[in-house]
Short mmCIF file of C-alpha atoms in Angstrom, two decimals:
data_model
loop_
_atom_site.label_atom_id
_atom_site.label_comp_id
_atom_site.label_asym_id
_atom_site.label_seq_id
_atom_site.Cartn_x
_atom_site.Cartn_y
_atom_site.Cartn_z
CA ALA C 1 1.22 -36.90 -9.43
CA PRO C 2 -0.55 -36.01 -6.14
CA PRO C 3 -4.41 -35.49 -6.72
CA THR C 4 -4.46 -32.10 -5.58
CA THR C 5 -4.33 -28.70 -7.24
CA ASN C 6 -1.06 -27.53 -5.48
CA ALA C 7 1.20 -29.58 -7.68
CA ALA C 8 -0.57 -28.18 -10.76
CA GLY C 9 -0.42 -24.63 -9.41
CA VAL C 10 -4.24 -24.16 -9.40
CA ASP C 11 -5.59 -22.12 -6.15
CA ILE C 12 -8.70 -24.03 -4.91
CA THR C 13 -9.76 -21.30 -2.86
CA GLN C 14 -10.43 -19.44 -6.19
CA PRO C 15 -13.43 -20.04 -8.57
CA THR C 16 -12.58 -21.82 -11.92
CA ASP C 17 -14.92 -19.80 -14.44
CA GLN C 18 -16.64 -16.56 -14.29
CA GLY C 19 -20.14 -18.17 -13.25
CA PRO C 20 -22.07 -17.17 -10.09
CA THR C 21 -20.32 -18.37 -6.91
CA SER C 22 -23.09 -17.88 -4.52
CA SER C 23 -26.90 -18.04 -4.32
CA THR C 24 -29.25 -14.96 -4.72
CA VAL C 25 -29.39 -14.75 -0.94
CA PRO C 26 -27.52 -13.63 2.10
CA PRO C 27 -24.81 -15.92 3.07
CA ALA C 28 -24.75 -17.48 6.57
CA SER C 29 -21.85 -15.42 7.41
CA GLU C 30 -24.21 -12.46 7.90
CA PHE C 31 -25.98 -14.00 10.75
CA GLU C 32 -24.74 -15.49 14.02
CA ALA C 33 -25.56 -19.29 14.29
CA PRO C 34 -27.56 -19.89 17.72
CA GLY C 35 -26.25 -23.53 17.71
CA PRO C 36 -24.72 -25.93 15.42
CA LEU C 37 -23.59 -24.88 12.12
CA MET C 38 -25.94 -25.96 9.36
CA GLY C 39 -24.54 -27.82 6.34
CA VAL C 40 -25.65 -30.01 3.47
CA ALA C 41 -24.20 -32.72 1.35
CA VAL C 42 -25.55 -32.83 -2.28
CA LYS C 43 -25.10 -34.99 -5.30
CA ARG C 44 -21.40 -34.79 -6.63
CA GLY C 45 -21.02 -31.74 -4.53
CA ARG C 46 -22.44 -29.55 -7.19
CA LEU C 47 -22.66 -25.92 -6.51
CA ALA C 48 -26.16 -25.89 -8.25
CA GLY C 49 -27.47 -28.44 -5.85
CA VAL C 50 -26.27 -26.38 -2.74
CA GLN C 51 -27.69 -23.06 -4.51
CA GLU C 52 -31.00 -24.91 -5.06
CA ILE C 53 -31.36 -25.55 -1.32
CA GLU C 54 -30.11 -22.19 -0.15
CA ASN C 55 -32.72 -20.21 -2.75
CA ARG C 56 -35.52 -22.38 -1.07
CA ALA C 57 -34.52 -21.38 2.21
CA GLY C 58 -33.95 -17.75 1.39
CA VAL C 59 -30.40 -17.78 3.27
CA GLY C 60 -27.01 -19.53 2.51
CA VAL C 61 -25.95 -22.78 4.39
CA SER C 62 -22.82 -22.57 6.71
CA LEU C 63 -21.16 -25.63 5.49
CA VAL C 64 -20.86 -28.28 2.67
CA ARG C 65 -19.87 -31.81 3.36
CA PHE C 66 -17.52 -32.35 0.16
CA PHE C 67 -16.67 -36.19 -0.53
CA ALA C 68 -13.67 -37.03 -2.65
CA ARG C 69 -11.86 -40.16 -3.70
CA TRP C 70 -8.14 -40.56 -3.55
CA ASP C 71 -7.59 -39.53 -7.30
CA THR C 72 -10.22 -36.79 -7.40
CA ASP C 73 -8.73 -33.45 -8.99
CA LEU C 74 -10.26 -30.79 -6.89
CA ALA C 75 -9.51 -28.31 -9.57
CA ASN C 76 -12.11 -29.94 -11.85
CA THR C 77 -14.77 -29.95 -9.18
CA ASP C 78 -17.27 -27.13 -7.82
CA LEU C 79 -15.17 -26.97 -4.55
CA PRO C 80 -13.60 -23.45 -5.60
CA GLU C 81 -16.88 -22.06 -6.15
CA LEU C 82 -18.40 -23.28 -2.93
CA LEU C 83 -15.51 -21.75 -1.10
CA ALA C 84 -16.03 -18.51 -3.04
CA GLY C 85 -19.43 -18.43 -1.87
CA GLY C 86 -18.37 -18.01 1.96
CA ARG C 87 -19.36 -21.67 3.03
CA ARG C 88 -16.97 -23.69 5.22
CA ILE C 89 -15.92 -27.16 3.75
CA ASN C 90 -15.97 -30.64 5.36
CA LEU C 91 -13.64 -32.33 3.02
CA SER C 92 -14.10 -36.04 3.38
CA VAL C 93 -11.39 -38.09 1.55
CA ARG C 94 -11.60 -41.83 0.98
CA PRO C 95 -8.54 -43.65 -0.03
CA ASN C 96 -10.20 -45.46 -3.15
CA LEU C 97 -9.75 -44.77 -6.88
CA ASP C 98 -12.54 -43.87 -9.10
CA ASN C 99 -12.04 -47.12 -10.81
CA GLY C 100 -12.88 -48.97 -7.68
CA GLU C 101 -9.19 -49.72 -6.78
CA VAL C 102 -8.79 -49.88 -2.97
CA ILE C 103 -5.51 -48.40 -1.28
CA PRO C 104 -5.18 -50.33 1.98
CA TRP C 105 -4.84 -48.24 5.44
CA SER C 106 -1.59 -50.35 6.04
CA ASP C 107 -0.09 -48.71 3.10
CA ILE C 108 -0.82 -45.26 3.94
CA ALA C 109 0.51 -45.98 7.68
CA GLU C 110 3.86 -47.21 6.23
CA ALA C 111 4.23 -45.20 3.23
CA GLU C 112 8.04 -44.13 2.80
CA VAL C 113 8.75 -40.37 2.79
CA GLY C 114 9.48 -39.52 -0.71
CA SER C 115 7.38 -42.20 -2.33
CA GLU C 116 4.48 -41.76 -4.53
CA LEU C 117 1.77 -42.67 -2.05
CA TYR C 118 3.56 -40.43 0.61
CA GLN C 119 3.53 -37.46 -2.20
CA GLN C 120 -0.29 -38.06 -2.54
CA MET C 121 -0.69 -37.80 1.22
CA GLU C 122 1.17 -34.71 1.17
CA GLY C 123 -0.88 -33.31 -1.56
CA TRP C 124 -4.23 -34.17 0.42
CA ALA C 125 -2.93 -32.47 3.54
CA ASP C 126 -2.13 -29.31 1.38
CA ALA C 127 -5.52 -29.45 -0.23
CA ALA C 128 -6.95 -29.39 3.53
CA ALA C 129 -4.85 -26.62 4.52
CA ALA C 130 -5.78 -24.61 1.39
CA LEU C 131 -9.49 -24.66 2.64
CA GLY C 132 -8.57 -22.07 5.16
CA PRO C 133 -9.51 -21.52 8.66
CA GLY C 134 -12.71 -22.78 10.03
CA SER C 135 -12.75 -25.89 7.67
CA TYR C 136 -12.87 -29.62 8.41
CA PHE C 137 -10.99 -32.69 7.23
CA THR C 138 -12.08 -36.33 7.56
CA PHE C 139 -9.99 -39.28 6.25
CA ASN C 140 -12.20 -42.31 5.39
CA HIS C 141 -15.59 -41.49 7.10
CA GLU C 142 -17.27 -44.77 8.36
CA PRO C 143 -14.52 -46.83 8.27
CA ASP C 144 -16.69 -49.37 10.33
CA THR C 145 -19.09 -50.08 7.63
CA ARG C 146 -18.69 -53.01 5.08
CA ASP C 147 -17.94 -50.46 2.31
CA SER C 148 -14.57 -49.80 4.10
CA ALA C 149 -13.81 -53.43 4.84
CA PRO C 150 -11.55 -53.82 1.96
CA ASN C 151 -8.99 -51.23 3.40
CA GLY C 152 -8.08 -52.91 6.69
CA ASP C 153 -9.05 -53.72 10.00
CA ALA C 154 -9.26 -51.30 12.94
CA GLU C 155 -5.74 -51.27 14.01
CA ALA C 156 -4.88 -50.23 10.24
CA PHE C 157 -7.24 -47.56 10.16
CA VAL C 158 -5.99 -45.98 13.49
CA ALA C 159 -2.43 -46.01 12.16
CA ALA C 160 -3.49 -44.55 9.08
CA TRP C 161 -5.48 -41.77 10.48
CA ARG C 162 -2.79 -40.70 12.75
CA ARG C 163 -0.43 -40.49 9.93
CA MET C 164 -2.71 -38.40 7.86
CA ALA C 165 -3.28 -36.36 10.77
CA GLU C 166 0.05 -35.42 11.21
CA LEU C 167 0.55 -34.29 7.83
CA VAL C 168 -2.60 -32.09 7.91
CA ARG C 169 -1.44 -30.69 11.32
CA ASP C 170 2.00 -30.08 9.91
CA ARG C 171 0.49 -27.94 7.04
CA ALA C 172 -2.65 -26.49 8.29
CA GLY C 173 -1.91 -26.33 12.30
CA THR C 174 -4.99 -25.54 13.84
CA ASP C 175 -6.91 -23.83 11.18
CA VAL C 176 -8.39 -27.22 9.82
CA ARG C 177 -10.29 -29.37 12.35
CA LEU C 178 -9.98 -33.05 12.12
CA VAL C 179 -13.21 -34.90 12.37
CA TRP C 180 -13.09 -38.70 12.80
CA THR C 181 -16.39 -39.65 11.53
CA VAL C 182 -18.15 -43.20 11.92
CA THR C 183 -21.83 -44.41 12.17
CA ARG C 184 -23.78 -43.76 15.08
CA GLY C 185 -23.96 -47.44 15.49
CA LEU C 186 -20.54 -47.82 16.36
CA LEU C 187 -20.82 -45.27 19.05
CA SER C 188 -23.47 -47.30 20.77
CA SER C 189 -20.84 -50.32 20.57
CA PRO C 190 -18.05 -51.31 22.68
CA GLU C 191 -16.08 -51.56 19.53
CA ARG C 192 -15.92 -47.77 19.19
CA ALA C 193 -12.77 -47.83 21.41
CA SER C 194 -10.75 -49.84 18.77
CA TRP C 195 -11.40 -47.66 15.98
CA TYR C 196 -10.74 -44.16 17.92
CA PRO C 197 -7.16 -42.82 16.89
CA GLY C 198 -6.79 -40.82 20.12
CA ASP C 199 -7.38 -37.74 21.60
CA ASP C 200 -4.22 -35.90 20.17
CA VAL C 201 -5.28 -36.48 16.56
CA VAL C 202 -8.87 -35.63 16.54
CA ASP C 203 -10.70 -32.52 17.15
CA VAL C 204 -14.30 -33.36 16.56
CA ILE C 205 -16.22 -36.80 16.82
CA GLY C 206 -18.63 -37.24 13.89
CA ALA C 207 -21.36 -39.58 14.08
CA ASP C 208 -23.47 -40.12 10.87
CA THR C 209 -26.93 -40.63 12.07
CA TYR C 210 -30.03 -41.73 9.80
CA ASN C 211 -33.68 -42.51 10.68
CA TRP C 212 -33.58 -45.52 8.27
CA PHE C 213 -37.16 -46.63 9.40
CA LYS C 214 -38.34 -49.53 7.00
CA CYS C 215 -36.59 -48.28 3.72
CA GLN C 216 -33.87 -50.82 3.97
CA GLY C 217 -36.62 -53.60 3.90
CA THR C 218 -36.28 -53.96 7.77
CA ASP C 219 -38.71 -53.52 10.58
CA ARG C 220 -36.73 -50.77 12.41
CA GLU C 221 -38.79 -48.23 14.43
CA TRP C 222 -39.20 -44.67 13.72
CA GLU C 223 -36.52 -42.93 15.57
CA SER C 224 -36.38 -39.23 16.32
CA LEU C 225 -32.96 -37.46 16.20
CA GLU C 226 -33.00 -36.67 20.03
CA ASP C 227 -33.27 -40.55 20.50
CA MET C 228 -30.34 -41.44 18.36
CA LEU C 229 -28.04 -38.80 19.70
CA GLY C 230 -27.43 -40.17 23.33
CA PRO C 231 -24.68 -42.63 22.77
CA SER C 232 -22.88 -40.26 20.66
CA LEU C 233 -23.18 -37.18 22.76
CA GLU C 234 -22.01 -39.42 25.83
CA PHE C 235 -18.89 -40.54 23.96
CA ALA C 236 -17.83 -37.13 22.73
CA GLN C 237 -18.38 -35.49 26.17
CA GLY C 238 -16.34 -38.42 27.75
CA ARG C 239 -13.28 -37.61 25.49
CA ASN C 240 -14.08 -33.71 25.90
CA LYS C 241 -14.58 -33.35 22.38
CA PRO C 242 -17.47 -31.46 20.58
CA LEU C 243 -19.89 -33.76 18.36
CA ALA C 244 -20.62 -33.24 14.57
CA ILE C 245 -23.47 -34.95 12.62
CA PRO C 246 -21.68 -34.99 9.24
CA GLU C 247 -24.56 -36.96 7.72
CA PHE C 248 -28.12 -37.03 8.91
CA ALA C 249 -31.73 -37.39 7.31
CA SER C 250 -34.87 -39.42 7.78
CA ALA C 251 -36.74 -41.81 5.62
CA ILE C 252 -40.12 -41.04 4.56
CA ASP C 253 -43.10 -42.97 6.00
CA SER C 254 -45.24 -43.99 3.02
CA ALA C 255 -48.23 -44.55 5.63
CA ASP C 256 -47.94 -40.88 6.76
CA SER C 257 -47.59 -38.12 4.42
CA GLY C 258 -46.73 -35.62 7.20
CA ARG C 259 -44.38 -37.71 9.28
CA ARG C 260 -40.92 -36.69 7.97
CA ALA C 261 -41.74 -33.04 7.91
CA GLN C 262 -42.62 -33.53 11.68
CA TRP C 263 -39.51 -35.23 12.23
CA ILE C 264 -37.44 -32.42 10.83
CA ASP C 265 -39.20 -30.10 12.82
CA ASP C 266 -38.55 -31.99 15.97
CA ALA C 267 -34.91 -32.30 14.94
CA THR C 268 -34.64 -28.47 14.64
CA ALA C 269 -35.97 -28.26 18.19
CA THR C 270 -33.68 -30.79 19.23
CA LEU C 271 -30.57 -29.07 17.82
CA LEU C 272 -31.53 -25.79 19.34
CA SER C 273 -31.91 -27.24 22.84
CA GLU C 274 -29.35 -28.67 25.44
CA PRO C 275 -27.67 -30.78 25.23
CA ALA C 276 -27.01 -30.65 21.57
CA LEU C 277 -27.09 -26.73 21.59
CA SER C 278 -23.92 -26.62 23.26
CA GLN C 279 -22.42 -29.98 22.22
CA ILE C 280 -22.76 -30.29 18.62
CA GLU C 281 -20.36 -28.22 16.34
CA PHE C 282 -22.19 -28.87 12.79
CA VAL C 283 -24.86 -31.00 11.04
CA ALA C 284 -25.12 -31.54 7.25
CA TRP C 285 -28.20 -33.00 6.02
CA PHE C 286 -27.55 -36.06 3.41
CA ASN C 287 -29.47 -34.73 0.31
CA VAL C 288 -28.61 -37.50 -1.89
CA THR C 289 -30.76 -40.58 -2.21
CA ALA C 290 -29.22 -44.09 -2.41
CA PRO C 291 -25.75 -43.76 -3.32
CA GLY C 292 -24.99 -46.38 -5.95
CA GLY C 293 -28.76 -47.38 -5.86
CA THR C 294 -28.19 -49.66 -2.88
CA TRP C 295 -31.24 -48.60 -1.05
CA PRO C 296 -33.64 -46.98 -3.69
CA ASP C 297 -36.52 -46.59 -1.25
CA CYS C 298 -34.21 -44.51 1.27
CA VAL C 299 -35.15 -41.35 0.02
CA TRP C 300 -33.39 -38.50 1.64
CA GLU C 301 -33.84 -35.44 -0.60
CA VAL C 302 -35.93 -32.72 1.14
CA ASP C 303 -37.93 -31.60 -1.91
CA ALA C 304 -39.38 -35.51 -2.40
CA ASP C 305 -42.54 -33.89 -0.44
CA PRO C 306 -43.57 -30.22 -0.20
CA ALA C 307 -44.15 -30.41 3.71
CA SER C 308 -40.54 -31.94 4.30
CA GLU C 309 -39.28 -29.03 1.86
CA ALA C 310 -40.94 -26.41 3.99
CA ALA C 311 -39.74 -27.84 7.26
CA PHE C 312 -36.09 -28.08 6.18
CA ALA C 313 -36.20 -24.55 4.71
CA ASN C 314 -37.22 -23.36 8.28
CA MET C 315 -34.40 -25.61 9.81
CA VAL C 316 -31.81 -23.93 7.78
CA ARG C 317 -33.07 -20.47 8.59
CA ARG C 318 -33.30 -21.27 12.34
CA LEU C 319 -29.90 -22.84 12.56
CA VAL C 320 -28.14 -20.05 10.53
CA GLY C 321 -29.63 -17.60 12.49
CA ALA C 322 -31.75 -15.70 10.14
CA ASP C 323 -35.14 -16.39 12.13
#
């Protein structure tokens, strides 16, 4: 059966229990965002993690980046409650199963109408449509990374993206925007053209952007968000598309306890200044450390140090428009 709620008759736009669906703070919808929509990604997409951030900031976030695998049952996640709190969703679906099995992009591109795989594809398109107007859908974020290499090459990815985009557009029209999301490194490379599915099937160009510094055991320089945005903004502008930063964060400098807080303050100023102010549609802070334990020294959670926590609360309030 398709890994969606539609086939089971469950409406993912409604909460699944009687618990609280929003923080005890004003939702972002009560304010007018002066620039990019402010979003977050939290561990396992849990409502409690989002609410913790919102309560510290004193205001709701505008968007939640929600990750799912191909066999995720959305009815058994916190997605209904996140939606009920008035937040927009960027639903990001990877064609891998929970047991580690990979669905090749070529299989998706060539799936026969009526086949089990095609029904699953239709199910995800229906799930995207059920998110409602103002939502976002991403098929296989960061296809250019080694994590996605088992799914296929650039040509297969483009074909699979176009097939999924066709289904989402058929069911959601223009209500749900398609966000092609790659690493910011790809957008600095000539290889970006081979991974791009085409202007007709992309609404927003997404660039996951991190200040890794030395947390991967490298000698990378400390990089500001402003310094990293140039190639991504240039590529999006060249395609006449808005840019999104669906994941962003900064590592901690163990030799300078206040450096990350300053990075966040500087990033806030960058996002509220041109060219980012008018070109970036949304951003989402990745508040999850070391997925899978790969890079345990890459601490992204903002509550890891008080100064960063305070700077981040200020970022949320300013981008939402509460200050």
